[in-house]
Amino acid sequence: MPSPEPPAIAAEILRLTASRSPGQSVSPNDVARSLAAGDEAAWRSLLGPVRRAALALAAEGRLEILRKGKPVPAAEARGVIRLRQPGGSAAA
């Protein structure tokens, strides 16, 4: 499976986060699985590109990155993270 281009990854992140209720978040794994279209072997290889696209969106102010349920600056996004639309107040 060819890897999606960064704009397609960013669009999928924004689509999935917009589909959630306000304040709800998604995992980078959810985005990678969606992009892999059910290919269980391929989604793991998409995790790095998904995280990079999420960091870029956060730097542009179009996405919030959560760590332990709290928004963190993109530069501090380490380990397990979640993604949501900006301005949310509840963690998921």
A tleap script that builds the chain and sets N, CA, C and O, in Angstrom:
source leaprc.protein.ff14SB
mol = sequence {
  NMET PRO SER PRO GLU PRO PRO ALA ILE ALA
  ALA GLU ILE LEU ARG LEU THR ALA SER ARG
  SER PRO GLY GLN SER VAL SER PRO ASN ASP
  VAL ALA ARG SER LEU ALA ALA GLY ASP GLU
  ALA ALA TRP ARG SER LEU LEU GLY PRO VAL
  ARG ARG ALA ALA LEU ALA LEU ALA ALA GLU
  GLY ARG LEU GLU ILE LEU ARG LYS GLY LYS
  PRO VAL PRO ALA ALA GLU ALA ARG GLY VAL
  ILE ARG LEU ARG GLN PRO GLY GLY SER ALA
  ALA CALA
}
set mol.1.N position { 0.845 -1.181 0.000 }
set mol.1.CA position { 0.000 0.000 0.000 }
set mol.1.C position { 0.889 1.242 0.000 }
set mol.1.O position { 1.753 1.369 0.867 }
set mol.2.N position { 0.700 2.157 -0.946 }
set mol.2.CA position { 1.484 3.394 -0.934 }
set mol.2.C position { 1.066 4.273 0.240 }
set mol.2.O position { -0.108 4.327 0.608 }
set mol.3.N position { 2.035 4.949 0.811 }
set mol.3.CA position { 1.761 5.815 1.953 }
set mol.3.C position { 1.046 7.079 1.490 }
set mol.3.O position { 1.431 7.669 0.481 }
set mol.4.N position { 0.004 7.506 2.216 }
set mol.4.CA position { -0.691 8.740 1.846 }
set mol.4.C position { 0.233 9.950 1.988 }
set mol.4.O position { 1.151 9.948 2.808 }
set mol.5.N position { -0.014 10.961 1.195 }
set mol.5.CA position { 0.746 12.204 1.255 }
set mol.5.C position { 0.347 12.988 2.511 }
set mol.5.O position { -0.771 12.829 3.003 }
set mol.6.N position { 1.247 13.833 3.035 }
set mol.6.CA position { 0.936 14.612 4.240 }
set mol.6.C position { -0.379 15.396 4.181 }
set mol.6.O position { -1.090 15.430 5.185 }
set mol.7.N position { -0.744 16.034 3.047 }
set mol.7.CA position { -2.036 16.737 3.040 }
set mol.7.C position { -3.231 15.796 3.241 }
set mol.7.O position { -4.220 16.177 3.868 }
set mol.8.N position { -3.143 14.585 2.719 }
set mol.8.CA position { -4.223 13.613 2.899 }
set mol.8.C position { -4.290 13.153 4.351 }
set mol.8.O position { -5.378 12.944 4.889 }
set mol.9.N position { -3.144 12.997 4.978 }
set mol.9.CA position { -3.103 12.607 6.392 }
set mol.9.C position { -3.697 13.722 7.246 }
set mol.9.O position { -4.508 13.460 8.134 }
set mol.10.N position { -3.297 14.961 6.981 }
set mol.10.CA position { -3.831 16.099 7.738 }
set mol.10.C position { -5.344 16.197 7.562 }
set mol.10.O position { -6.066 16.446 8.527 }
set mol.11.N position { -5.822 16.004 6.343 }
set mol.11.CA position { -7.261 16.066 6.085 }
set mol.11.C position { -8.007 14.988 6.866 }
set mol.11.O position { -9.096 15.240 7.382 }
set mol.12.N position { -7.434 13.795 6.956 }
set mol.12.CA position { -8.085 12.708 7.704 }
set mol.12.C position { -8.096 13.010 9.199 }
set mol.12.O position { -9.085 12.731 9.875 }
set mol.13.N position { -7.019 13.573 9.719 }
set mol.13.CA position { -6.990 13.971 11.133 }
set mol.13.C position { -8.109 14.972 11.401 }
set mol.13.O position { -8.867 14.819 12.360 }
set mol.14.N position { -8.212 15.990 10.559 }
set mol.14.CA position { -9.237 17.019 10.752 }
set mol.14.C position { -10.639 16.445 10.588 }
set mol.14.O position { -11.553 16.833 11.316 }
set mol.15.N position { -10.819 15.528 9.645 }
set mol.15.CA position { -12.135 14.910 9.444 }
set mol.15.C position { -12.552 14.106 10.669 }
set mol.15.O position { -13.682 14.225 11.141 }
set mol.16.N position { -11.641 13.291 11.177 }
set mol.16.CA position { -11.976 12.457 12.333 }
set mol.16.C position { -12.203 13.284 13.594 }
set mol.16.O position { -13.126 13.000 14.357 }
set mol.17.N position { -11.381 14.298 13.822 }
set mol.17.CA position { -11.580 15.116 15.024 }
set mol.17.C position { -12.862 15.932 14.915 }
set mol.17.O position { -13.536 16.153 15.921 }
set mol.18.N position { -13.211 16.383 13.715 }
set mol.18.CA position { -14.453 17.146 13.529 }
set mol.18.C position { -15.685 16.263 13.710 }
set mol.18.O position { -16.758 16.762 14.050 }
set mol.19.N position { -15.545 14.965 13.488 }
set mol.19.CA position { -16.685 14.057 13.616 }
set mol.19.C position { -17.007 13.732 15.074 }
set mol.19.O position { -18.052 13.146 15.359 }
set mol.20.N position { -16.134 14.100 15.986 }
set mol.20.CA position { -16.353 13.852 17.409 }
set mol.20.C position { -17.156 14.992 18.022 }
set mol.20.O position { -17.193 16.101 17.488 }
set mol.21.N position { -17.791 14.707 19.139 }
set mol.21.CA position { -18.484 15.752 19.898 }
set mol.21.C position { -17.458 16.755 20.399 }
set mol.21.O position { -16.287 16.411 20.554 }
set mol.22.N position { -17.879 17.997 20.656 }
set mol.22.CA position { -16.928 18.994 21.177 }
set mol.22.C position { -16.215 18.477 22.427 }
set mol.22.O position { -16.841 17.938 23.339 }
set mol.23.N position { -14.911 18.652 22.447 }
set mol.23.CA position { -14.107 18.215 23.581 }
set mol.23.C position { -13.635 16.776 23.499 }
set mol.23.O position { -12.748 16.378 24.254 }
set mol.24.N position { -14.207 15.986 22.596 }
set mol.24.CA position { -13.806 14.589 22.457 }
set mol.24.C position { -12.574 14.501 21.565 }
set mol.24.O position { -12.343 15.367 20.721 }
set mol.25.N position { -11.792 13.456 21.757 }
set mol.25.CA position { -10.526 13.331 21.039 }
set mol.25.C position { -10.435 11.998 20.309 }
set mol.25.O position { -11.252 11.099 20.506 }
set mol.26.N position { -9.423 11.899 19.465 }
set mol.26.CA position { -9.126 10.655 18.754 }
set mol.26.C position { -7.669 10.293 19.003 }
set mol.26.O position { -6.844 11.147 19.326 }
set mol.27.N position { -7.380 9.046 18.850 }
set mol.27.CA position { -6.015 8.553 18.976 }
set mol.27.C position { -5.336 8.603 17.606 }
set mol.27.O position { -5.999 8.420 16.585 }
set mol.28.N position { -4.030 8.849 17.571 }
set mol.28.CA position { -3.324 8.726 16.291 }
set mol.28.C position { -3.519 7.338 15.665 }
set mol.28.O position { -3.504 7.199 14.442 }
set mol.29.N position { -3.700 6.316 16.505 }
set mol.29.CA position { -3.961 4.960 15.998 }
set mol.29.C position { -5.249 4.927 15.181 }
set mol.29.O position { -5.311 4.269 14.142 }
set mol.30.N position { -6.294 5.650 15.657 }
set mol.30.CA position { -7.566 5.694 14.931 }
set mol.30.C position { -7.366 6.277 13.534 }
set mol.30.O position { -7.917 5.776 12.553 }
set mol.31.N position { -6.572 7.341 13.460 }
set mol.31.CA position { -6.308 7.991 12.173 }
set mol.31.C position { -5.537 7.036 11.259 }
set mol.31.O position { -5.884 6.879 10.089 }
set mol.32.N position { -4.501 6.404 11.791 }
set mol.32.CA position { -3.694 5.475 10.989 }
set mol.32.C position { -4.540 4.312 10.484 }
set mol.32.O position { -4.407 3.908 9.329 }
set mol.33.N position { -5.402 3.772 11.331 }
set mol.33.CA position { -6.261 2.659 10.909 }
set mol.33.C position { -7.234 3.109 9.822 }
set mol.33.O position { -7.494 2.373 8.871 }
set mol.34.N position { -7.761 4.301 9.965 }
set mol.34.CA position { -8.676 4.827 8.952 }
set mol.34.C position { -7.965 4.989 7.610 }
set mol.34.O position { -8.510 4.631 6.566 }
set mol.35.N position { -6.760 5.525 7.641 }
set mol.35.CA position { -5.984 5.710 6.410 }
set mol.35.C position { -5.595 4.377 5.771 }
set mol.35.O position { -5.504 4.276 4.547 }
set mol.36.N position { -5.367 3.364 6.590 }
set mol.36.CA position { -4.957 2.051 6.080 }
set mol.36.C position { -6.126 1.265 5.507 }
set mol.36.O position { -5.933 0.205 4.912 }
set mol.37.N position { -7.328 1.777 5.682 }
set mol.37.CA position { -8.533 1.158 5.114 }
set mol.37.C position { -8.628 -0.331 5.430 }
set mol.37.O position { -8.864 -1.155 4.546 }
set mol.38.N position { -8.441 -0.659 6.699 }
set mol.38.CA position { -8.601 -2.040 7.119 }
set mol.38.C position { -7.386 -2.924 6.942 }
set mol.38.O position { -7.436 -4.100 7.303 }
set mol.39.N position { -6.307 -2.410 6.405 }
set mol.39.CA position { -5.086 -3.198 6.231 }
set mol.39.C position { -4.331 -3.213 7.560 }
set mol.39.O position { -3.571 -2.294 7.866 }
set mol.40.N position { -4.551 -4.261 8.336 }
set mol.40.CA position { -3.970 -4.340 9.680 }
set mol.40.C position { -2.448 -4.307 9.670 }
set mol.40.O position { -1.837 -3.850 10.636 }
set mol.41.N position { -1.834 -4.776 8.610 }
set mol.41.CA position { -0.371 -4.776 8.548 }
set mol.41.C position { 0.185 -3.389 8.230 }
set mol.41.O position { 1.332 -3.094 8.565 }
set mol.42.N position { -0.609 -2.539 7.590 }
set mol.42.CA position { -0.101 -1.247 7.115 }
set mol.42.C position { -0.277 -0.108 8.108 }
set mol.42.O position { 0.505 0.842 8.076 }
set mol.43.N position { -1.271 -0.166 8.989 }
set mol.43.CA position { -1.579 1.011 9.799 }
set mol.43.C position { -0.432 1.415 10.721 }
set mol.43.O position { -0.230 2.604 10.968 }
set mol.44.N position { 0.318 0.450 11.229 }
set mol.44.CA position { 1.427 0.796 12.137 }
set mol.44.C position { 2.497 1.639 11.441 }
set mol.44.O position { 3.106 2.511 12.061 }
set mol.45.N position { 2.722 1.379 10.159 }
set mol.45.CA position { 3.724 2.161 9.428 }
set mol.45.C position { 3.267 3.599 9.208 }
set mol.45.O position { 4.073 4.458 8.850 }
set mol.46.N position { 1.991 3.863 9.417 }
set mol.46.CA position { 1.456 5.215 9.239 }
set mol.46.C position { 1.500 6.046 10.519 }
set mol.46.O position { 1.224 7.245 10.482 }
set mol.47.N position { 1.840 5.432 11.646 }
set mol.47.CA position { 1.827 6.178 12.913 }
set mol.47.C position { 2.792 7.356 12.912 }
set mol.47.O position { 2.433 8.436 13.380 }
set mol.48.N position { 3.996 7.180 12.403 }
set mol.48.CA position { 4.958 8.285 12.349 }
set mol.48.C position { 4.451 9.439 11.499 }
set mol.48.O position { 4.462 10.582 11.957 }
set mol.49.N position { 4.001 9.172 10.262 }
set mol.49.CA position { 3.453 10.252 9.448 }
set mol.49.C position { 2.230 10.930 10.076 }
set mol.49.O position { 2.056 12.140 9.937 }
set mol.50.N position { 1.388 10.161 10.763 }
set mol.50.CA position { 0.219 10.754 11.428 }
set mol.50.C position { 0.671 11.695 12.537 }
set mol.50.O position { 0.153 12.805 12.655 }
set mol.51.N position { 1.622 11.266 13.344 }
set mol.51.CA position { 2.125 12.136 14.422 }
set mol.51.C position { 2.765 13.404 13.855 }
set mol.51.O position { 2.558 14.495 14.387 }
set mol.52.N position { 3.542 13.265 12.780 }
set mol.52.CA position { 4.166 14.451 12.170 }
set mol.52.C position { 3.110 15.421 11.642 }
set mol.52.O position { 3.234 16.633 11.820 }
set mol.53.N position { 2.084 14.895 11.000 }
set mol.53.CA position { 1.011 15.752 10.486 }
set mol.53.C position { 0.262 16.423 11.635 }
set mol.53.O position { -0.113 17.591 11.535 }
set mol.54.N position { 0.043 15.688 12.725 }
set mol.54.CA position { -0.637 16.264 13.891 }
set mol.54.C position { 0.190 17.394 14.498 }
set mol.54.O position { -0.357 18.430 14.874 }
set mol.55.N position { 1.493 17.202 14.595 }
set mol.55.CA position { 2.365 18.255 15.132 }
set mol.55.C position { 2.314 19.496 14.250 }
set mol.55.O position { 2.287 20.617 14.759 }
set mol.56.N position { 2.302 19.310 12.937 }
set mol.56.CA position { 2.226 20.449 12.016 }
set mol.56.C position { 0.890 21.178 12.166 }
set mol.56.O position { 0.853 22.408 12.188 }
set mol.57.N position { -0.205 20.426 12.269 }
set mol.57.CA position { -1.519 21.046 12.456 }
set mol.57.C position { -1.590 21.799 13.778 }
set mol.57.O position { -2.174 22.881 13.850 }
set mol.58.N position { -0.999 21.232 14.820 }
set mol.58.CA position { -0.989 21.902 16.126 }
set mol.58.C position { -0.182 23.193 16.054 }
set mol.58.O position { -0.576 24.204 16.636 }
set mol.59.N position { 0.935 23.168 15.351 }
set mol.59.CA position { 1.764 24.369 15.204 }
set mol.59.C position { 1.013 25.472 14.464 }
set mol.59.O position { 1.267 26.656 14.685 }
set mol.60.N position { 0.086 25.084 13.586 }
set mol.60.CA position { -0.735 26.048 12.846 }
set mol.60.C position { -1.957 26.492 13.646 }
set mol.60.O position { -2.689 27.380 13.208 }
set mol.61.N position { -2.191 25.881 14.823 }
set mol.61.CA position { -3.353 26.222 15.631 }
set mol.61.C position { -4.640 25.550 15.183 }
set mol.61.O position { -5.724 25.942 15.614 }
set mol.62.N position { -4.534 24.543 14.324 }
set mol.62.CA position { -5.718 23.865 13.797 }
set mol.62.C position { -6.070 22.591 14.557 }
set mol.62.O position { -7.063 21.936 14.241 }
set mol.63.N position { -5.265 22.237 15.556 }
set mol.63.CA position { -5.446 20.990 16.289 }
set mol.63.C position { -4.856 21.147 17.676 }
set mol.63.O position { -3.877 21.869 17.861 }
set mol.64.N position { -5.450 20.470 18.657 }
set mol.64.CA position { -4.861 20.403 19.998 }
set mol.64.C position { -4.318 19.001 20.211 }
set mol.64.O position { -4.941 18.010 19.829 }
set mol.65.N position { -3.159 18.938 20.822 }
set mol.65.CA position { -2.566 17.662 21.199 }
set mol.65.C position { -2.726 17.527 22.705 }
set mol.65.O position { -2.392 18.439 23.461 }
set mol.66.N position { -3.239 16.384 23.129 }
set mol.66.CA position { -3.467 16.126 24.550 }
set mol.66.C position { -2.478 15.098 25.057 }
set mol.66.O position { -2.166 14.121 24.377 }
set mol.67.N position { -1.998 15.333 26.251 }
set mol.67.CA position { -1.135 14.381 26.957 }
set mol.67.C position { -1.717 14.256 28.345 }
set mol.67.O position { -1.829 15.251 29.062 }
set mol.68.N position { -2.087 13.056 28.734 }
set mol.68.CA position { -2.737 12.804 30.019 }
set mol.68.C position { -3.982 13.675 30.180 }
set mol.68.O position { -4.281 14.161 31.271 }
set mol.69.N position { -4.707 13.864 29.062 }
set mol.69.CA position { -5.969 14.588 29.081 }
set mol.69.C position { -5.869 16.098 29.045 }
set mol.69.O position { -6.893 16.782 29.064 }
set mol.70.N position { -4.659 16.634 28.994 }
set mol.70.CA position { -4.476 18.086 29.008 }
set mol.70.C position { -3.758 18.536 27.746 }
set mol.70.O position { -2.858 17.851 27.261 }
set mol.71.N position { -4.159 19.702 27.207 }
set mol.71.CA position { -3.456 20.217 26.027 }
set mol.71.C position { -1.990 20.498 26.334 }
set mol.71.O position { -1.654 21.019 27.397 }
set mol.72.N position { -1.131 20.148 25.394 }
set mol.72.CA position { 0.301 20.429 25.529 }
set mol.72.C position { 0.792 21.077 24.238 }
set mol.72.O position { 0.246 20.817 23.165 }
set mol.73.N position { 1.824 21.922 24.337 }
set mol.73.CA position { 2.422 22.467 23.114 }
set mol.73.C position { 2.994 21.327 22.266 }
set mol.73.O position { 3.429 20.301 22.790 }
set mol.74.N position { 2.982 21.526 20.972 }
set mol.74.CA position { 3.477 20.492 20.054 }
set mol.74.C position { 4.889 20.048 20.421 }
set mol.74.O position { 5.221 18.870 20.291 }
set mol.75.N position { 5.721 20.978 20.876 }
set mol.75.CA position { 7.108 20.648 21.227 }
set mol.75.C position { 7.196 19.705 22.428 }
set mol.75.O position { 8.220 19.050 22.624 }
set mol.76.N position { 6.133 19.632 23.231 }
set mol.76.CA position { 6.134 18.770 24.420 }
set mol.76.C position { 5.346 17.482 24.210 }
set mol.76.O position { 5.147 16.725 25.160 }
set mol.77.N position { 4.902 17.223 23.003 }
set mol.77.CA position { 4.096 16.031 22.716 }
set mol.77.C position { 5.000 14.809 22.647 }
set mol.77.O position { 5.658 14.563 21.637 }
set mol.78.N position { 5.022 14.057 23.721 }
set mol.78.CA position { 5.835 12.846 23.811 }
set mol.78.C position { 4.949 11.695 24.292 }
set mol.78.O position { 3.961 11.917 24.992 }
set mol.79.N position { 5.299 10.495 23.921 }
set mol.79.CA position { 4.577 9.324 24.413 }
set mol.79.C position { 3.165 9.240 23.862 }
set mol.79.O position { 2.910 9.568 22.703 }
set mol.80.N position { 2.252 8.792 24.718 }
set mol.80.CA position { 0.861 8.596 24.319 }
set mol.80.C position { 0.175 9.955 24.216 }
set mol.80.O position { 0.160 10.731 25.171 }
set mol.81.N position { -0.389 10.230 23.045 }
set mol.81.CA position { -1.096 11.492 22.831 }
set mol.81.C position { -2.471 11.210 22.247 }
set mol.81.O position { -2.744 10.118 21.749 }
set mol.82.N position { -3.333 12.224 22.321 }
set mol.82.CA position { -4.634 12.202 21.656 }
set mol.82.C position { -4.784 13.522 20.928 }
set mol.82.O position { -4.058 14.479 21.199 }
set mol.83.N position { -5.728 13.569 20.003 }
set mol.83.CA position { -5.899 14.726 19.137 }
set mol.83.C position { -7.345 15.205 19.199 }
set mol.83.O position { -8.270 14.395 19.243 }
set mol.84.N position { -7.539 16.533 19.203 }
set mol.84.CA position { -8.899 17.074 19.157 }
set mol.84.C position { -8.899 18.446 18.500 }
set mol.84.O position { -7.858 19.079 18.322 }
set mol.85.N position { -10.099 18.880 18.148 }
set mol.85.CA position { -10.276 20.217 17.599 }
set mol.85.C position { -9.917 21.235 18.676 }
set mol.85.O position { -10.118 20.961 19.859 }
set mol.86.N position { -9.394 22.396 18.304 }
set mol.86.CA position { -9.048 23.413 19.305 }
set mol.86.C position { -10.278 23.894 20.070 }
set mol.86.O position { -11.392 23.925 19.546 }
set mol.87.N position { -10.041 24.266 21.321 }
set mol.87.CA position { -11.105 24.843 22.137 }
set mol.87.C position { -11.930 23.851 22.915 }
set mol.87.O position { -12.865 24.250 23.609 }
set mol.88.N position { -11.621 22.566 22.826 }
set mol.88.CA position { -12.366 21.575 23.591 }
set mol.88.C position { -12.016 21.670 25.060 }
set mol.88.O position { -10.939 22.145 25.420 }
set mol.89.N position { -12.933 21.214 25.917 }
set mol.89.CA position { -12.648 21.290 27.346 }
set mol.89.C position { -12.652 19.939 28.027 }
set mol.89.O position { -12.038 19.783 29.083 }
set mol.90.N position { -13.326 18.958 27.454 }
set mol.90.CA position { -13.380 17.630 28.066 }
set mol.90.C position { -12.411 16.701 27.353 }
set mol.90.O position { -12.258 16.775 26.134 }
set mol.91.N position { -11.771 15.845 28.091 }
set mol.91.CA position { -10.862 14.859 27.493 }
set mol.91.C position { -11.625 13.573 27.230 }
set mol.91.O position { -12.615 13.279 27.900 }
set mol.92.N position { -11.162 12.815 26.259 }
set mol.92.CA position { -11.794 11.524 25.966 }
set mol.92.C position { -10.750 10.440 25.928 }
set mol.92.O position { -11.077 9.276 25.696 }
savepdb mol mol.pdb
quit
